[in-house]
Coordinates of C-alpha atoms and ligand atoms in Angstrom, one line a residue:
Chain A
X81 CA 244.5 63.3 -102.7
X82 CA 247.2 60.6 -102.6
X83 CA 244.6 57.9 -103.3
X84 CA 243.5 59.9 -106.3
X85 CA 247.0 59.9 -107.7
X86 CA 248.0 56.3 -106.9
X87 CA 244.8 54.5 -107.7
X88 CA 241.7 54.0 -105.7
X89 CA 241.8 51.8 -102.6
X90 CA 239.7 48.7 -103.1
X91 CA 236.3 49.3 -101.6
X92 CA 236.2 45.8 -100.0
X93 CA 239.3 46.7 -98.0
X94 CA 237.7 49.9 -96.6
X95 CA 234.6 47.8 -95.8
X96 CA 236.7 45.3 -93.8
X97 CA 238.7 48.0 -92.0
X98 CA 235.5 50.0 -91.1
X99 CA 233.7 46.9 -89.9
X100 CA 236.7 45.8 -87.7
X101 CA 236.4 49.1 -85.8
X102 CA 232.6 49.1 -85.7
X103 CA 232.4 45.6 -84.4
X104 CA 234.8 46.2 -81.5
X105 CA 232.6 48.9 -80.2
X106 CA 229.3 47.0 -80.9
X107 CA 230.6 44.0 -79.0
X108 CA 231.9 45.8 -75.9
X109 CA 229.3 48.5 -75.7
X110 CA 232.1 50.9 -75.1
X111 CA 232.4 54.1 -77.1
X112 CA 235.8 55.6 -78.0
X113 CA 235.0 58.4 -75.4
X114 CA 234.2 55.9 -72.7
X115 CA 237.5 54.0 -73.5
X116 CA 239.3 57.3 -73.0
X117 CA 237.6 57.9 -69.6
X118 CA 238.6 54.3 -68.6
X119 CA 242.1 55.1 -69.6
X120 CA 242.2 58.3 -67.5
X121 CA 240.8 56.4 -64.5
X122 CA 243.3 53.6 -64.8
X123 CA 246.2 56.1 -65.1
X124 CA 245.0 58.0 -62.0
X125 CA 244.7 54.8 -60.0
X126 CA 248.1 53.4 -60.9
X127 CA 249.8 56.7 -60.4
X128 CA 248.7 56.6 -56.7
X129 CA 250.9 53.6 -56.2
X130 CA 253.8 53.9 -58.7
X131 CA 255.4 56.6 -60.9
X132 CA 254.3 56.4 -64.5
X133 CA 254.3 58.6 -67.6
X134 CA 250.7 59.1 -68.6
X135 CA 251.7 59.9 -72.2
X136 CA 253.4 56.5 -72.6
X137 CA 250.4 54.4 -71.5
X138 CA 248.8 52.4 -74.3
X139 CA 245.4 50.8 -73.7
X140 CA 243.7 49.1 -76.6
X141 CA 241.0 46.6 -77.4
X142 CA 242.4 43.4 -79.0
X143 CA 240.5 40.4 -80.3
X144 CA 241.0 36.7 -80.5
X145 CA 238.2 35.0 -82.4
X146 CA 235.0 36.5 -80.8
X147 CA 236.8 37.3 -77.5
X148 CA 237.5 40.9 -76.8
X149 CA 240.4 41.8 -74.6
X150 CA 241.6 45.0 -73.0
X151 CA 245.4 45.2 -73.4
X152 CA 247.3 47.8 -71.4
X153 CA 250.9 48.6 -71.8
X154 CA 252.1 50.8 -68.9
X155 CA 255.9 51.6 -68.9
X156 CA 257.2 52.5 -65.4
X157 CA 259.1 55.7 -65.0
X158 CA 261.8 54.5 -62.6
X159 CA 262.6 51.5 -64.8
X160 CA 263.2 53.7 -67.9
X161 CA 265.3 56.2 -65.9
X162 CA 267.6 53.5 -64.7
X163 CA 268.0 52.0 -68.2
X164 CA 269.0 55.3 -69.9
X165 CA 271.6 56.2 -67.2
Chain B
X95 CA 211.8 10.5 -84.0
X96 CA 213.3 13.5 -82.3
X97 CA 213.5 16.4 -84.6
X98 CA 216.4 18.8 -84.7
X99 CA 215.2 22.4 -84.6
X100 CA 217.0 24.8 -86.9
X101 CA 216.3 28.5 -87.0
X102 CA 217.6 30.9 -89.7
X103 CA 218.1 34.4 -88.5
X104 CA 219.9 37.5 -89.7
X105 CA 219.2 40.8 -87.9
X106 CA 219.0 42.7 -91.2
X107 CA 216.0 42.2 -93.4
X108 CA 216.1 40.9 -97.0
X109 CA 219.3 38.9 -96.8
X110 CA 217.6 35.7 -97.9
X111 CA 216.3 33.9 -94.8
X112 CA 213.0 32.8 -96.3
X113 CA 214.6 31.7 -99.5
X114 CA 217.1 29.6 -97.5
X115 CA 214.5 28.0 -95.2
X116 CA 212.4 27.0 -98.2
X117 CA 215.4 25.5 -100.0
X118 CA 217.0 23.7 -97.1
X119 CA 213.6 22.2 -96.2
X120 CA 213.1 21.0 -99.8
X121 CA 216.7 19.7 -100.0
X122 CA 216.3 17.7 -96.8
X123 CA 212.9 16.4 -97.8
X124 CA 214.3 15.3 -101.2
X125 CA 216.8 13.2 -99.2
X126 CA 214.1 11.3 -97.5
X127 CA 213.9 13.4 -94.4
X128 CA 210.6 14.3 -92.8
X129 CA 210.6 18.1 -92.5
X130 CA 208.3 20.8 -91.2
X131 CA 209.1 24.4 -91.7
X132 CA 207.5 27.1 -89.6
X133 CA 207.1 30.7 -90.8
X134 CA 207.9 32.8 -87.8
X135 CA 207.4 36.1 -89.6
X136 CA 203.9 36.9 -88.2
X137 CA 202.1 39.6 -90.1
X138 CA 204.5 39.4 -93.0
X139 CA 204.1 35.8 -94.1
X140 CA 206.1 34.8 -97.2
X141 CA 207.4 31.2 -96.8
X142 CA 204.1 30.0 -98.2
X143 CA 204.6 31.8 -101.5
X144 CA 208.2 30.9 -101.9
X145 CA 207.2 27.3 -101.4
X146 CA 204.2 27.7 -103.7
X147 CA 201.7 26.6 -101.0
X148 CA 199.8 29.9 -100.6
X149 CA 196.5 28.5 -101.9
X150 CA 196.3 25.7 -99.4
X151 CA 196.3 27.6 -96.2
X152 CA 193.4 27.0 -93.8
X153 CA 195.0 27.3 -90.3
X154 CA 198.1 29.1 -89.2
X155 CA 200.6 29.2 -86.4
X156 CA 198.6 31.5 -84.2
X157 CA 195.5 29.2 -84.6
X158 CA 197.5 26.3 -83.2
X159 CA 198.8 28.4 -80.3
X160 CA 195.4 29.8 -79.4
X161 CA 193.8 26.4 -79.7
X162 CA 191.6 26.9 -82.7
X163 CA 193.0 23.9 -84.4
X164 CA 195.2 20.9 -83.8
X165 CA 198.8 21.0 -84.8
X166 CA 198.3 18.5 -87.6
X167 CA 195.5 20.6 -89.1
X168 CA 197.9 23.6 -89.6
X169 CA 200.6 21.5 -91.3
X170 CA 200.2 21.9 -95.0
X171 CA 201.6 19.0 -96.9
X172 CA 203.7 19.7 -100.0
X173 CA 202.3 17.6 -102.8
X174 CA 205.7 17.4 -104.6
X175 CA 207.6 16.1 -101.7
X176 CA 205.4 13.9 -99.4
X177 CA 207.5 14.4 -96.3
X178 CA 207.6 18.2 -96.4
X179 CA 205.1 20.3 -94.4
X180 CA 204.6 24.0 -93.8
X181 CA 203.1 25.8 -90.8
X182 CA 202.3 29.2 -92.1
X183 CA 202.4 32.5 -90.2
X184 CA 199.3 34.4 -89.3
X185 CA 198.9 37.3 -91.6
X186 CA 196.5 39.5 -89.7
X187 CA 198.2 39.3 -86.3
X188 CA 201.4 40.7 -84.9
X189 CA 204.4 39.1 -83.2
X190 CA 202.9 39.5 -79.7
X191 CA 200.4 36.8 -80.5
X192 CA 203.2 34.3 -79.9
X193 CA 205.6 34.0 -77.0
X194 CA 209.0 32.2 -76.8
X195 CA 207.5 29.5 -74.5
X196 CA 204.6 29.0 -77.0
X197 CA 207.2 28.1 -79.6
X198 CA 209.1 25.8 -77.3
X199 CA 205.8 24.0 -76.5
X200 CA 204.8 23.7 -80.1
X201 CA 208.2 22.4 -81.2
X202 CA 208.2 19.9 -78.4
X203 CA 204.9 18.5 -79.6
X204 CA 206.3 18.4 -83.2
X205 CA 209.6 16.9 -82.3
X206 CA 208.3 13.4 -82.0
X207 CA 206.7 13.5 -85.5
X208 CA 209.5 14.7 -87.8
X209 CA 213.2 14.7 -88.4
X210 CA 213.7 18.4 -88.9
X211 CA 211.9 21.6 -87.9
X212 CA 213.2 24.6 -89.8
X213 CA 212.1 28.0 -88.5
X214 CA 212.1 31.2 -90.6
X215 CA 212.9 34.2 -88.3
X216 CA 211.7 37.7 -89.1
X217 CA 214.3 40.5 -89.4
X218 CA 215.2 42.4 -86.3
X219 CA 216.2 41.3 -82.8
X220 CA 213.0 41.8 -80.9
X221 CA 210.0 39.6 -80.1
X222 CA 209.7 37.9 -83.5
X223 CA 213.4 36.9 -83.4
X224 CA 213.2 35.8 -79.8
X225 CA 210.2 33.6 -80.7
X226 CA 212.0 32.1 -83.6
X227 CA 215.2 31.1 -81.7
X228 CA 213.5 30.0 -78.5
X229 CA 213.2 26.4 -79.5
X230 CA 216.3 26.2 -81.7
X231 CA 218.9 23.5 -81.2
X232 CA 221.0 25.3 -83.7
X233 CA 220.8 28.7 -85.3
X234 CA 222.1 29.5 -88.8
X235 CA 223.0 33.2 -89.0
X236 CA 222.6 34.6 -92.5
X237 CA 224.5 37.5 -94.0
X238 CA 225.4 39.1 -97.3
X239 CA 229.0 40.2 -98.0
X240 CA 228.0 43.8 -97.3
X241 CA 228.7 46.2 -94.4
X242 CA 225.4 46.6 -92.7
X243 CA 224.4 42.9 -93.1
X244 CA 227.7 41.8 -91.5
X245 CA 227.3 44.2 -88.7
X246 CA 223.8 43.1 -87.9
X247 CA 224.8 39.4 -88.1
X248 CA 227.5 40.2 -85.5
X249 CA 224.8 41.6 -83.2
X250 CA 222.7 38.5 -83.6
X251 CA 225.7 36.2 -83.0
X252 CA 226.5 38.1 -79.8
X253 CA 222.9 37.9 -78.6
X254 CA 222.8 34.2 -79.2
X255 CA 226.0 33.7 -77.3
X256 CA 224.8 35.7 -74.4
X257 CA 221.6 33.6 -74.4
X258 CA 223.6 30.4 -74.3
X259 CA 222.3 29.5 -77.8
X260 CA 225.7 29.5 -79.5
X261 CA 227.7 28.6 -81.3
X262 CA 225.8 29.7 -84.4
X263 CA 226.8 28.7 -87.9
X264 CA 227.2 31.2 -90.7
X265 CA 225.6 31.3 -94.2
X266 CA 226.9 33.9 -96.6
X267 CA 224.3 34.6 -99.3
X268 CA 224.5 36.6 -102.5
X269 CA 228.2 36.3 -103.0
X270 CA 229.2 37.8 -106.3
X271 CA 232.6 36.3 -107.3
X272 CA 233.3 38.8 -110.0
X273 CA 232.9 41.7 -107.6
X274 CA 235.1 39.9 -105.0
X275 CA 237.7 39.4 -107.6
X276 CA 237.9 43.1 -108.5
X277 CA 238.1 44.0 -104.8
X278 CA 234.6 45.5 -104.6
X279 CA 233.0 42.9 -102.3
X280 CA 234.0 41.4 -99.0
X281 CA 235.3 37.9 -99.6
X282 CA 234.2 34.8 -97.7
X283 CA 237.6 35.0 -95.8
X284 CA 237.0 38.6 -94.9
X285 CA 233.5 37.9 -93.5
X286 CA 234.9 34.9 -91.6
X287 CA 237.7 37.0 -90.1
X288 CA 235.2 39.6 -89.0
X289 CA 232.5 37.3 -87.5
X290 CA 234.8 34.5 -86.3
X291 CA 232.2 31.7 -86.4
X292 CA 231.9 28.4 -88.3
X293 CA 230.8 28.5 -91.9
X294 CA 228.0 26.2 -93.0
X295 CA 227.2 27.6 -96.5
X296 CA 228.2 30.0 -99.3
X297 CA 225.4 30.8 -101.7
X298 CA 226.2 32.8 -104.8
X299 CA 224.1 35.5 -106.3
X300 CA 221.9 33.7 -108.8
X301 CA 219.0 34.9 -111.0
X302 CA 217.4 31.5 -110.7
X303 CA 216.5 32.3 -107.1
X304 CA 214.0 35.0 -108.4
X305 CA 212.8 32.8 -111.2
X306 CA 212.1 30.0 -108.7
X307 CA 210.2 32.3 -106.3
X308 CA 208.2 33.6 -109.3
X309 CA 207.0 30.0 -109.9
X310 CA 206.8 29.0 -106.3
X311 CA 209.2 26.1 -106.9
X312 CA 212.3 26.2 -104.7
X313 CA 215.4 25.6 -106.8
X314 CA 217.2 23.2 -104.4
X315 CA 216.0 20.4 -106.7
X316 CA 217.6 22.0 -109.7
X317 CA 221.2 20.6 -110.0
X318 CA 222.1 23.1 -112.7
X319 CA 221.6 26.2 -110.6
X320 CA 224.6 27.3 -108.5
X321 CA 222.4 28.6 -105.7
X322 CA 220.4 25.3 -105.8
X323 CA 223.6 23.3 -105.4
X324 CA 224.7 25.5 -102.5
X325 CA 221.5 24.9 -100.7
X326 CA 221.8 21.2 -101.2
X327 CA 225.3 21.3 -99.8
X328 CA 224.0 23.1 -96.7
X329 CA 221.4 20.4 -96.2
X330 CA 224.0 17.7 -96.5
X331 CA 226.2 19.4 -94.0
X332 CA 223.2 19.5 -91.6
X333 CA 223.0 15.8 -92.1
X334 CA 226.6 15.5 -90.9
X335 CA 228.2 15.0 -94.3
X336 CA 231.6 16.6 -94.9
X337 CA 230.9 18.5 -98.1
X338 CA 233.9 20.7 -99.3
X339 CA 233.1 24.4 -99.9
X340 CA 232.9 25.4 -103.5
X341 CA 235.6 27.8 -104.7
X342 CA 233.7 30.7 -106.3
X343 CA 236.9 32.6 -106.8
X344 CA 237.2 31.3 -110.4
X345 CA 234.1 32.8 -111.9
X346 CA 233.9 30.9 -115.2
X347 CA 234.8 27.6 -116.6
X348 CA 237.0 29.0 -119.4
X349 CA 239.3 30.8 -116.9
X350 CA 239.4 27.7 -114.9
X351 CA 240.5 25.6 -117.9
X352 CA 243.1 28.2 -118.9
X353 CA 244.4 28.6 -115.4
X354 CA 245.0 25.0 -115.0
X355 CA 246.9 22.9 -117.5
Ligands
ATP223 N1 221.3 34.0 -103.8 C1 220.4 34.9 -104.3 N2 220.6 35.4 -105.5 C2 219.7 36.2 -106.0 N3 218.6 36.7 -105.3 C3 218.4 36.3 -104.1 C4 219.3 35.3 -103.5 N4 218.9 35.1 -102.2 C5 217.8 35.8 -102.0 N5 217.5 36.6 -103.1 C6 216.4 37.5 -103.3 O1 216.4 38.5 -102.3 C7 215.1 38.9 -101.9 C8 215.0 38.7 -100.4 O2 215.0 37.3 -100.0 P1 214.2 36.7 -98.8 O3 212.8 37.1 -98.9 O4 214.5 35.3 -98.8 O5 215.0 37.5 -97.6 P2 214.5 37.5 -96.1 O6 215.8 37.6 -95.3 O7 213.6 36.4 -95.8 O8 213.8 38.9 -96.0 P3 212.9 39.5 -94.7 O9 213.9 39.9 -93.7 O10 212.1 40.6 -95.3 O11 212.1 38.3 -94.2 C9 214.2 38.0 -102.6 O12 213.7 38.7 -103.7 C10 215.0 36.8 -103.1 O13 214.5 36.3 -104.3
MG224 MG1 211.7 36.5 -94.8

């Protein structure tokens, strides 16, 4: 709707964006669903040792050249509590 | 002599591998190099017609491998360029008639006789592709600025890396500068961002490619054709020359003249 009103997005841009996502999964052999499962496992494991907020955990695939990297950002609960006090 | 073995591969079919092998081979031979190209597309041979040598075939790759003829007998000499040879693919066999180690053995025998061995890979990532890259010192991965061709090129690059055959170099074929300019085709920069490998050539879309293949005369010798120039540049880069990449972003001469003072 919006794109209809404000001019079509260039098709080359959609091609590039779509390819960026497709290539990440092709290269790692990891589907979005498997990435979610990995995330759940990771949260469960870490929670056994330290208090975290599952909703705040960010796990993403990043790339540098042809290298793929799994980047996890896991804020600790006790740390945030102290800071807000 | 110890030849360098170069394979052109792509994953996706029809992106221009055979055209490129023919033209790089011709361009190298025109620069005084001794070149043999091998058609690795068994069952779908085409390099012979692109080079205009289809009427001279007696023996083929599978005949050499199965010992029905000597290597020399299967090398068809191009009459226009005395140091250019073709080993054609067998037309009535399939890819299983050749194994990767057959290709390594054959290329090892050939290495002492020529400067360059250029191998045309079939599409796909199975046996034919594995045969074609088995002996390669360097693989040139070919793509078009288009979603499925780029995706398949990425698969091939990944497979080559996993096999210790990297780093591959990229050729982008059929670039249409007018479409890039209006935002309807991936640019060279876009493709390089996505695939993250070194570039060795940019070949524009050019009608002369089809005219040349109609006639069986590769256009790498035609200095007026844009694609022909691009193939010559690739050949020179293979020879180690630093040839700057052409800027196809300014589609015609008038705009270029107006744009600059
Ligand atoms: N730069 C170009 N400009 C215009 N047409 C081109 C260009 N490059 C290739 N073509 C045309 O595209 C078609 C496919 O080319 P070619 O046979 O070289 O591809 P291929 O990758 O070898 O295909 P296959 O995977 O089937 O072996 C041919 O008709 C060829 O003439
Ligand atoms: Mg072909």
